[in-house]
């Protein structure tokens, strides 16, 4: 027992000293930085009381103009917060090859849904990115557009139903937008009608929330995994809760089986990914697990981002009647020119709509 205790104390002491040394990384290099807190570095409140940008925003403002970049720590991992626009351009363009990796956790072998475009590093990311670039082309978006419009029609119906019964005319939009986005992602990426708009209790809705919020381990272990993703991968650690993993893997397996057996085509991402798989490139084979992971990234990268963007746009429109009127006029005019059909081409013609979504309406004349 005493040997065990001694080993435990020794391990904790070594880990503490290692952490202290790592937290001196920016200090030793004379780079301006916040004093990191022990053991989480600058991300102590991350995923509890603060979001990512609430943490980096104030640090960005504090150091902007004083240095090309400032130092931060994600647990014990040094992170450079870039403050200078020319440096940003160099990193994203000229020196991109040195900064290609996002360095977030992924483990294709043991946690296959994490083997997606956002999380993969190195040549795995590059090869997959090359394969998938064609899937994200505007031509392919156009091909998927009618599928999105069908869900939008459903959204309109649900909104009308809600409007008829809304107390004081108030409708809770953020949840509705989230369910709309979940239906779009369900049908476009996973190839299923998941019925989130009509049924708030649909399993897809709760699994979407769990996929974005829940982790397999507690916050401390999860942060350590993000702080040392390579070590976590070597230790064969996994990030996603088992139920979330089984749910999405199950959907993808069933969809692929059904489509291949019945030769079904549905103009969606799943079709495009299946095409890539069936082309059978011998240098870079796309597996069913790869397909599942890419469908999954549509969910985690597309759900919150798209629904909150729509939510904020609607909020701003509600506060700015003149802009709302101008946008409504544009939509009616454009639709009239396009036989009152919501086509991809009609959407491309809605220039003011694009400005509203990009937040550029503040700078344009009304
Ligand atoms: C308002 C909406 C969105 C915002 C603000 C947003 C933002 C971002 C950002 C900042 C990145 C990282 C870029 C980089 O590291 O260079 C990214 C990457 C990515 N996003 Fe989005 N995103 C949005 C919507 C979506 C949607 C709807 C999808 C999919 C359906 C998506 C899928 C992805 C993927 C797959 C990547 C990784 C791309 C790669 O590594 O090549 N995003 N997004």
PDB file of C-alpha atoms in Angstrom, residues 20-228:
ATOM      1  CA  UNK A  20       4.652  24.043 -14.485  1.00  0.00           C
ATOM      2  CA  UNK A  21       7.494  23.714 -16.995  1.00  0.00           C
ATOM      3  CA  UNK A  22       5.072  23.681 -19.936  1.00  0.00           C
ATOM      4  CA  UNK A  23       3.248  26.717 -18.561  1.00  0.00           C
ATOM      5  CA  UNK A  24       6.581  28.584 -18.731  1.00  0.00           C
ATOM      6  CA  UNK A  25       6.758  28.055 -22.535  1.00  0.00           C
ATOM      7  CA  UNK A  26       5.810  31.609 -23.565  1.00  0.00           C
ATOM      8  CA  UNK A  27       7.594  33.208 -20.607  1.00  0.00           C
ATOM      9  CA  UNK A  28      10.899  31.572 -21.599  1.00  0.00           C
ATOM     10  CA  UNK A  29      10.493  32.951 -25.148  1.00  0.00           C
ATOM     11  CA  UNK A  30       9.559  36.473 -24.066  1.00  0.00           C
ATOM     12  CA  UNK A  31       6.132  36.332 -25.765  1.00  0.00           C
ATOM     13  CA  UNK A  32       3.282  38.341 -24.166  1.00  0.00           C
ATOM     14  CA  UNK A  33       0.773  35.975 -22.584  1.00  0.00           C
ATOM     15  CA  UNK A  34      -1.798  35.553 -19.840  1.00  0.00           C
ATOM     16  CA  UNK A  35      -0.704  33.849 -16.623  1.00  0.00           C
ATOM     17  CA  UNK A  36      -2.117  30.336 -17.115  1.00  0.00           C
ATOM     18  CA  UNK A  37      -4.209  28.842 -14.365  1.00  0.00           C
ATOM     19  CA  UNK A  38      -3.361  25.394 -13.040  1.00  0.00           C
ATOM     20  CA  UNK A  39      -4.124  22.856 -14.574  1.00  0.00           C
ATOM     21  CA  UNK A  40      -6.404  24.071 -17.412  1.00  0.00           C
ATOM     22  CA  UNK A  41      -4.267  26.933 -18.725  1.00  0.00           C
ATOM     23  CA  UNK A  42      -6.436  29.691 -20.199  1.00  0.00           C
ATOM     24  CA  UNK A  43      -9.452  27.460 -20.814  1.00  0.00           C
ATOM     25  CA  UNK A  44     -10.626  26.945 -17.232  1.00  0.00           C
ATOM     26  CA  UNK A  45     -14.203  28.049 -17.946  1.00  0.00           C
ATOM     27  CA  UNK A  46     -14.435  26.399 -21.369  1.00  0.00           C
ATOM     28  CA  UNK A  47     -17.613  24.300 -21.820  1.00  0.00           C
ATOM     29  CA  UNK A  48     -18.866  25.265 -18.356  1.00  0.00           C
ATOM     30  CA  UNK A  49     -19.594  28.970 -18.082  1.00  0.00           C
ATOM     31  CA  UNK A  50     -17.940  30.224 -21.291  1.00  0.00           C
ATOM     32  CA  UNK A  51     -17.740  29.415 -24.976  1.00  0.00           C
ATOM     33  CA  UNK A  52     -14.501  29.391 -26.947  1.00  0.00           C
ATOM     34  CA  UNK A  53     -14.828  32.940 -28.274  1.00  0.00           C
ATOM     35  CA  UNK A  54     -15.769  34.358 -24.881  1.00  0.00           C
ATOM     36  CA  UNK A  55     -12.370  33.152 -23.721  1.00  0.00           C
ATOM     37  CA  UNK A  56     -10.202  34.234 -26.623  1.00  0.00           C
ATOM     38  CA  UNK A  57     -12.127  37.454 -27.428  1.00  0.00           C
ATOM     39  CA  UNK A  58     -10.980  39.485 -24.386  1.00  0.00           C
ATOM     40  CA  UNK A  59      -7.385  38.226 -24.755  1.00  0.00           C
ATOM     41  CA  UNK A  60      -7.431  39.205 -28.433  1.00  0.00           C
ATOM     42  CA  UNK A  61      -8.625  42.711 -27.545  1.00  0.00           C
ATOM     43  CA  UNK A  62      -6.095  43.055 -24.728  1.00  0.00           C
ATOM     44  CA  UNK A  63      -3.039  42.247 -26.873  1.00  0.00           C
ATOM     45  CA  UNK A  64      -4.178  43.480 -30.299  1.00  0.00           C
ATOM     46  CA  UNK A  65      -1.777  46.124 -31.575  1.00  0.00           C
ATOM     47  CA  UNK A  66       0.888  45.303 -29.001  1.00  0.00           C
ATOM     48  CA  UNK A  67       2.376  42.210 -30.647  1.00  0.00           C
ATOM     49  CA  UNK A  68       1.899  40.096 -33.820  1.00  0.00           C
ATOM     50  CA  UNK A  69       0.630  37.259 -31.606  1.00  0.00           C
ATOM     51  CA  UNK A  70      -0.005  36.414 -27.957  1.00  0.00           C
ATOM     52  CA  UNK A  71       0.582  33.177 -26.082  1.00  0.00           C
ATOM     53  CA  UNK A  72      -2.138  31.058 -24.474  1.00  0.00           C
ATOM     54  CA  UNK A  73      -2.386  27.533 -23.081  1.00  0.00           C
ATOM     55  CA  UNK A  74      -4.954  24.842 -23.790  1.00  0.00           C
ATOM     56  CA  UNK A  75      -4.309  22.761 -20.653  1.00  0.00           C
ATOM     57  CA  UNK A  76      -0.523  22.299 -21.116  1.00  0.00           C
ATOM     58  CA  UNK A  77      -0.409  22.918 -24.828  1.00  0.00           C
ATOM     59  CA  UNK A  78       0.961  26.297 -25.954  1.00  0.00           C
ATOM     60  CA  UNK A  79      -1.395  28.067 -28.376  1.00  0.00           C
ATOM     61  CA  UNK A  80      -0.490  31.177 -30.412  1.00  0.00           C
ATOM     62  CA  UNK A  81      -3.335  33.658 -30.782  1.00  0.00           C
ATOM     63  CA  UNK A  82      -2.628  35.530 -34.025  1.00  0.00           C
ATOM     64  CA  UNK A  83      -3.326  39.258 -33.830  1.00  0.00           C
ATOM     65  CA  UNK A  84      -1.779  40.639 -36.988  1.00  0.00           C
ATOM     66  CA  UNK A  85      -3.631  40.418 -40.334  1.00  0.00           C
ATOM     67  CA  UNK A  86      -0.468  39.941 -42.436  1.00  0.00           C
ATOM     68  CA  UNK A  87       0.593  37.103 -40.186  1.00  0.00           C
ATOM     69  CA  UNK A  88      -2.884  35.558 -40.558  1.00  0.00           C
ATOM     70  CA  UNK A  89      -2.512  35.721 -44.361  1.00  0.00           C
ATOM     71  CA  UNK A  90       0.943  34.123 -44.243  1.00  0.00           C
ATOM     72  CA  UNK A  91      -0.333  31.295 -42.069  1.00  0.00           C
ATOM     73  CA  UNK A  92      -3.383  30.613 -44.215  1.00  0.00           C
ATOM     74  CA  UNK A  93      -1.721  31.056 -47.621  1.00  0.00           C
ATOM     75  CA  UNK A  94       2.073  31.250 -48.033  1.00  0.00           C
ATOM     76  CA  UNK A  95       3.090  29.091 -45.086  1.00  0.00           C
ATOM     77  CA  UNK A  96      -0.061  26.983 -45.007  1.00  0.00           C
ATOM     78  CA  UNK A  97       1.878  23.719 -45.312  1.00  0.00           C
ATOM     79  CA  UNK A  98       3.441  24.391 -41.901  1.00  0.00           C
ATOM     80  CA  UNK A  99       0.074  25.210 -40.314  1.00  0.00           C
ATOM     81  CA  UNK A 100      -2.176  22.665 -41.978  1.00  0.00           C
ATOM     82  CA  UNK A 101      -3.132  20.759 -38.833  1.00  0.00           C
ATOM     83  CA  UNK A 102      -5.898  21.958 -36.543  1.00  0.00           C
ATOM     84  CA  UNK A 103      -4.428  19.600 -33.960  1.00  0.00           C
ATOM     85  CA  UNK A 104      -7.732  18.627 -32.391  1.00  0.00           C
ATOM     86  CA  UNK A 105      -8.418  15.100 -31.153  1.00  0.00           C
ATOM     87  CA  UNK A 106      -9.183  12.392 -33.703  1.00  0.00           C
ATOM     88  CA  UNK A 107      -8.787   8.629 -33.558  1.00  0.00           C
ATOM     89  CA  UNK A 108      -9.900   6.948 -36.769  1.00  0.00           C
ATOM     90  CA  UNK A 109      -9.092   3.446 -35.497  1.00  0.00           C
ATOM     91  CA  UNK A 110     -10.922   3.389 -32.157  1.00  0.00           C
ATOM     92  CA  UNK A 111     -13.382   6.283 -32.519  1.00  0.00           C
ATOM     93  CA  UNK A 112     -14.139   6.245 -36.262  1.00  0.00           C
ATOM     94  CA  UNK A 113     -16.631   9.131 -36.237  1.00  0.00           C
ATOM     95  CA  UNK A 114     -13.787  11.451 -35.200  1.00  0.00           C
ATOM     96  CA  UNK A 115     -11.952  10.647 -38.467  1.00  0.00           C
ATOM     97  CA  UNK A 116     -13.519  13.592 -40.258  1.00  0.00           C
ATOM     98  CA  UNK A 117     -12.233  16.512 -42.270  1.00  0.00           C
ATOM     99  CA  UNK A 118     -12.245  18.992 -39.405  1.00  0.00           C
ATOM    100  CA  UNK A 119     -10.215  16.787 -37.052  1.00  0.00           C
ATOM    101  CA  UNK A 120      -7.798  14.847 -39.269  1.00  0.00           C
ATOM    102  CA  UNK A 121      -4.219  16.059 -39.582  1.00  0.00           C
ATOM    103  CA  UNK A 122      -1.348  15.711 -42.047  1.00  0.00           C
ATOM    104  CA  UNK A 123      -1.561  13.686 -45.226  1.00  0.00           C
ATOM    105  CA  UNK A 124      -4.803  12.019 -44.097  1.00  0.00           C
ATOM    106  CA  UNK A 125      -6.497  15.437 -44.060  1.00  0.00           C
ATOM    107  CA  UNK A 126      -4.872  16.495 -47.353  1.00  0.00           C
ATOM    108  CA  UNK A 127      -5.874  13.325 -49.231  1.00  0.00           C
ATOM    109  CA  UNK A 128      -9.425  13.376 -47.910  1.00  0.00           C
ATOM    110  CA  UNK A 129      -9.746  17.099 -48.577  1.00  0.00           C
ATOM    111  CA  UNK A 130      -8.673  16.540 -52.193  1.00  0.00           C
ATOM    112  CA  UNK A 131     -11.276  13.802 -52.556  1.00  0.00           C
ATOM    113  CA  UNK A 132     -14.044  15.847 -50.958  1.00  0.00           C
ATOM    114  CA  UNK A 133     -13.386  19.197 -52.639  1.00  0.00           C
ATOM    115  CA  UNK A 134     -15.607  18.102 -55.525  1.00  0.00           C
ATOM    116  CA  UNK A 135     -18.395  17.242 -53.047  1.00  0.00           C
ATOM    117  CA  UNK A 136     -18.404  20.834 -51.726  1.00  0.00           C
ATOM    118  CA  UNK A 137     -18.453  22.468 -55.178  1.00  0.00           C
ATOM    119  CA  UNK A 138     -21.268  24.884 -56.044  1.00  0.00           C
ATOM    120  CA  UNK A 139     -22.459  22.424 -58.713  1.00  0.00           C
ATOM    121  CA  UNK A 140     -22.994  19.783 -56.047  1.00  0.00           C
ATOM    122  CA  UNK A 141     -24.706  22.285 -53.741  1.00  0.00           C
ATOM    123  CA  UNK A 142     -27.098  23.064 -56.585  1.00  0.00           C
ATOM    124  CA  UNK A 143     -27.794  19.359 -56.981  1.00  0.00           C
ATOM    125  CA  UNK A 144     -28.757  19.143 -53.282  1.00  0.00           C
ATOM    126  CA  UNK A 145     -30.788  22.351 -53.253  1.00  0.00           C
ATOM    127  CA  UNK A 146     -34.241  20.861 -54.050  1.00  0.00           C
ATOM    128  CA  UNK A 147     -33.807  18.515 -51.070  1.00  0.00           C
ATOM    129  CA  UNK A 148     -33.170  21.517 -48.795  1.00  0.00           C
ATOM    130  CA  UNK A 149     -36.170  23.349 -50.252  1.00  0.00           C
ATOM    131  CA  UNK A 150     -38.452  20.410 -49.403  1.00  0.00           C
ATOM    132  CA  UNK A 151     -37.432  20.732 -45.747  1.00  0.00           C
ATOM    133  CA  UNK A 152     -37.890  24.515 -45.960  1.00  0.00           C
ATOM    134  CA  UNK A 153     -41.482  23.920 -47.132  1.00  0.00           C
ATOM    135  CA  UNK A 154     -42.008  21.770 -44.058  1.00  0.00           C
ATOM    136  CA  UNK A 155     -40.474  24.508 -41.917  1.00  0.00           C
ATOM    137  CA  UNK A 156     -42.965  27.016 -43.340  1.00  0.00           C
ATOM    138  CA  UNK A 157     -45.890  24.715 -42.496  1.00  0.00           C
ATOM    139  CA  UNK A 158     -44.706  24.146 -38.927  1.00  0.00           C
ATOM    140  CA  UNK A 159     -44.154  27.896 -38.524  1.00  0.00           C
ATOM    141  CA  UNK A 160     -47.701  28.612 -39.713  1.00  0.00           C
ATOM    142  CA  UNK A 161     -49.106  26.066 -37.262  1.00  0.00           C
ATOM    143  CA  UNK A 162     -47.106  27.626 -34.444  1.00  0.00           C
ATOM    144  CA  UNK A 163     -48.171  31.122 -35.442  1.00  0.00           C
ATOM    145  CA  UNK A 164     -51.837  30.120 -35.230  1.00  0.00           C
ATOM    146  CA  UNK A 165     -51.462  29.011 -31.615  1.00  0.00           C
ATOM    147  CA  UNK A 166     -48.656  31.285 -30.367  1.00  0.00           C
ATOM    148  CA  UNK A 167     -49.464  33.053 -27.110  1.00  0.00           C
ATOM    149  CA  UNK A 168     -48.987  36.808 -27.616  1.00  0.00           C
ATOM    150  CA  UNK A 169     -47.596  36.099 -31.102  1.00  0.00           C
ATOM    151  CA  UNK A 170     -44.302  34.901 -29.602  1.00  0.00           C
ATOM    152  CA  UNK A 171     -42.556  31.900 -31.164  1.00  0.00           C
ATOM    153  CA  UNK A 172     -39.354  30.403 -29.759  1.00  0.00           C
ATOM    154  CA  UNK A 173     -37.282  30.435 -32.954  1.00  0.00           C
ATOM    155  CA  UNK A 174     -33.879  29.124 -31.914  1.00  0.00           C
ATOM    156  CA  UNK A 175     -35.147  25.648 -31.093  1.00  0.00           C
ATOM    157  CA  UNK A 176     -37.261  25.544 -34.258  1.00  0.00           C
ATOM    158  CA  UNK A 177     -34.288  26.619 -36.384  1.00  0.00           C
ATOM    159  CA  UNK A 178     -32.163  23.980 -34.754  1.00  0.00           C
ATOM    160  CA  UNK A 179     -34.769  21.318 -35.609  1.00  0.00           C
ATOM    161  CA  UNK A 180     -35.011  22.670 -39.182  1.00  0.00           C
ATOM    162  CA  UNK A 181     -31.219  22.444 -39.559  1.00  0.00           C
ATOM    163  CA  UNK A 182     -31.219  18.957 -38.050  1.00  0.00           C
ATOM    164  CA  UNK A 183     -33.782  17.851 -40.667  1.00  0.00           C
ATOM    165  CA  UNK A 184     -31.694  19.351 -43.487  1.00  0.00           C
ATOM    166  CA  UNK A 185     -28.549  17.622 -42.228  1.00  0.00           C
ATOM    167  CA  UNK A 186     -30.450  14.386 -41.637  1.00  0.00           C
ATOM    168  CA  UNK A 187     -31.760  14.280 -45.181  1.00  0.00           C
ATOM    169  CA  UNK A 188     -28.681  15.684 -46.977  1.00  0.00           C
ATOM    170  CA  UNK A 189     -25.871  14.035 -45.031  1.00  0.00           C
ATOM    171  CA  UNK A 190     -27.378  10.874 -43.562  1.00  0.00           C
ATOM    172  CA  UNK A 191     -30.023  10.315 -46.215  1.00  0.00           C
ATOM    173  CA  UNK A 192     -32.885   9.890 -43.761  1.00  0.00           C
ATOM    174  CA  UNK A 193     -36.090  11.793 -43.009  1.00  0.00           C
ATOM    175  CA  UNK A 194     -35.638  12.311 -39.305  1.00  0.00           C
ATOM    176  CA  UNK A 195     -38.810  14.303 -38.662  1.00  0.00           C
ATOM    177  CA  UNK A 196     -37.250  16.712 -36.146  1.00  0.00           C
ATOM    178  CA  UNK A 197     -39.461  19.633 -37.237  1.00  0.00           C
ATOM    179  CA  UNK A 198     -42.706  17.811 -36.584  1.00  0.00           C
ATOM    180  CA  UNK A 199     -41.595  15.838 -33.567  1.00  0.00           C
ATOM    181  CA  UNK A 200     -39.475  17.685 -30.963  1.00  0.00           C
ATOM    182  CA  UNK A 201     -39.005  14.348 -29.176  1.00  0.00           C
ATOM    183  CA  UNK A 202     -37.502  12.645 -32.273  1.00  0.00           C
ATOM    184  CA  UNK A 203     -34.428  10.609 -31.395  1.00  0.00           C
ATOM    185  CA  UNK A 204     -32.359  12.482 -33.973  1.00  0.00           C
ATOM    186  CA  UNK A 205     -32.999  15.754 -32.075  1.00  0.00           C
ATOM    187  CA  UNK A 206     -31.753  14.424 -28.750  1.00  0.00           C
ATOM    188  CA  UNK A 207     -28.814  12.642 -30.380  1.00  0.00           C
ATOM    189  CA  UNK A 208     -27.823  15.870 -32.202  1.00  0.00           C
ATOM    190  CA  UNK A 209     -27.676  17.684 -28.866  1.00  0.00           C
ATOM    191  CA  UNK A 210     -25.732  14.849 -27.256  1.00  0.00           C
ATOM    192  CA  UNK A 211     -23.299  14.683 -30.197  1.00  0.00           C
ATOM    193  CA  UNK A 212     -22.472  18.382 -29.835  1.00  0.00           C
ATOM    194  CA  UNK A 213     -22.427  18.639 -26.028  1.00  0.00           C
ATOM    195  CA  UNK A 214     -21.627  15.268 -24.451  1.00  0.00           C
ATOM    196  CA  UNK A 215     -18.265  13.584 -24.197  1.00  0.00           C
ATOM    197  CA  UNK A 216     -17.283  10.084 -23.168  1.00  0.00           C
ATOM    198  CA  UNK A 217     -15.101  11.306 -20.284  1.00  0.00           C
ATOM    199  CA  UNK A 218     -15.399  14.098 -17.746  1.00  0.00           C
ATOM    200  CA  UNK A 219     -14.337  17.627 -18.608  1.00  0.00           C
ATOM    201  CA  UNK A 220     -10.866  17.267 -17.085  1.00  0.00           C
ATOM    202  CA  UNK A 221      -9.953  14.082 -18.993  1.00  0.00           C
ATOM    203  CA  UNK A 222     -11.546  15.459 -22.153  1.00  0.00           C
ATOM    204  CA  UNK A 223      -9.483  18.628 -21.895  1.00  0.00           C
ATOM    205  CA  UNK A 224      -6.340  16.552 -21.359  1.00  0.00           C
ATOM    206  CA  UNK A 225      -7.219  14.684 -24.573  1.00  0.00           C
ATOM    207  CA  UNK A 226      -7.544  17.981 -26.450  1.00  0.00           C
ATOM    208  CA  UNK A 227      -4.307  19.183 -24.811  1.00  0.00           C
ATOM    209  CA  UNK A 228      -2.403  16.062 -25.915  1.00  0.00           C
TER     210      UNK A 228
END
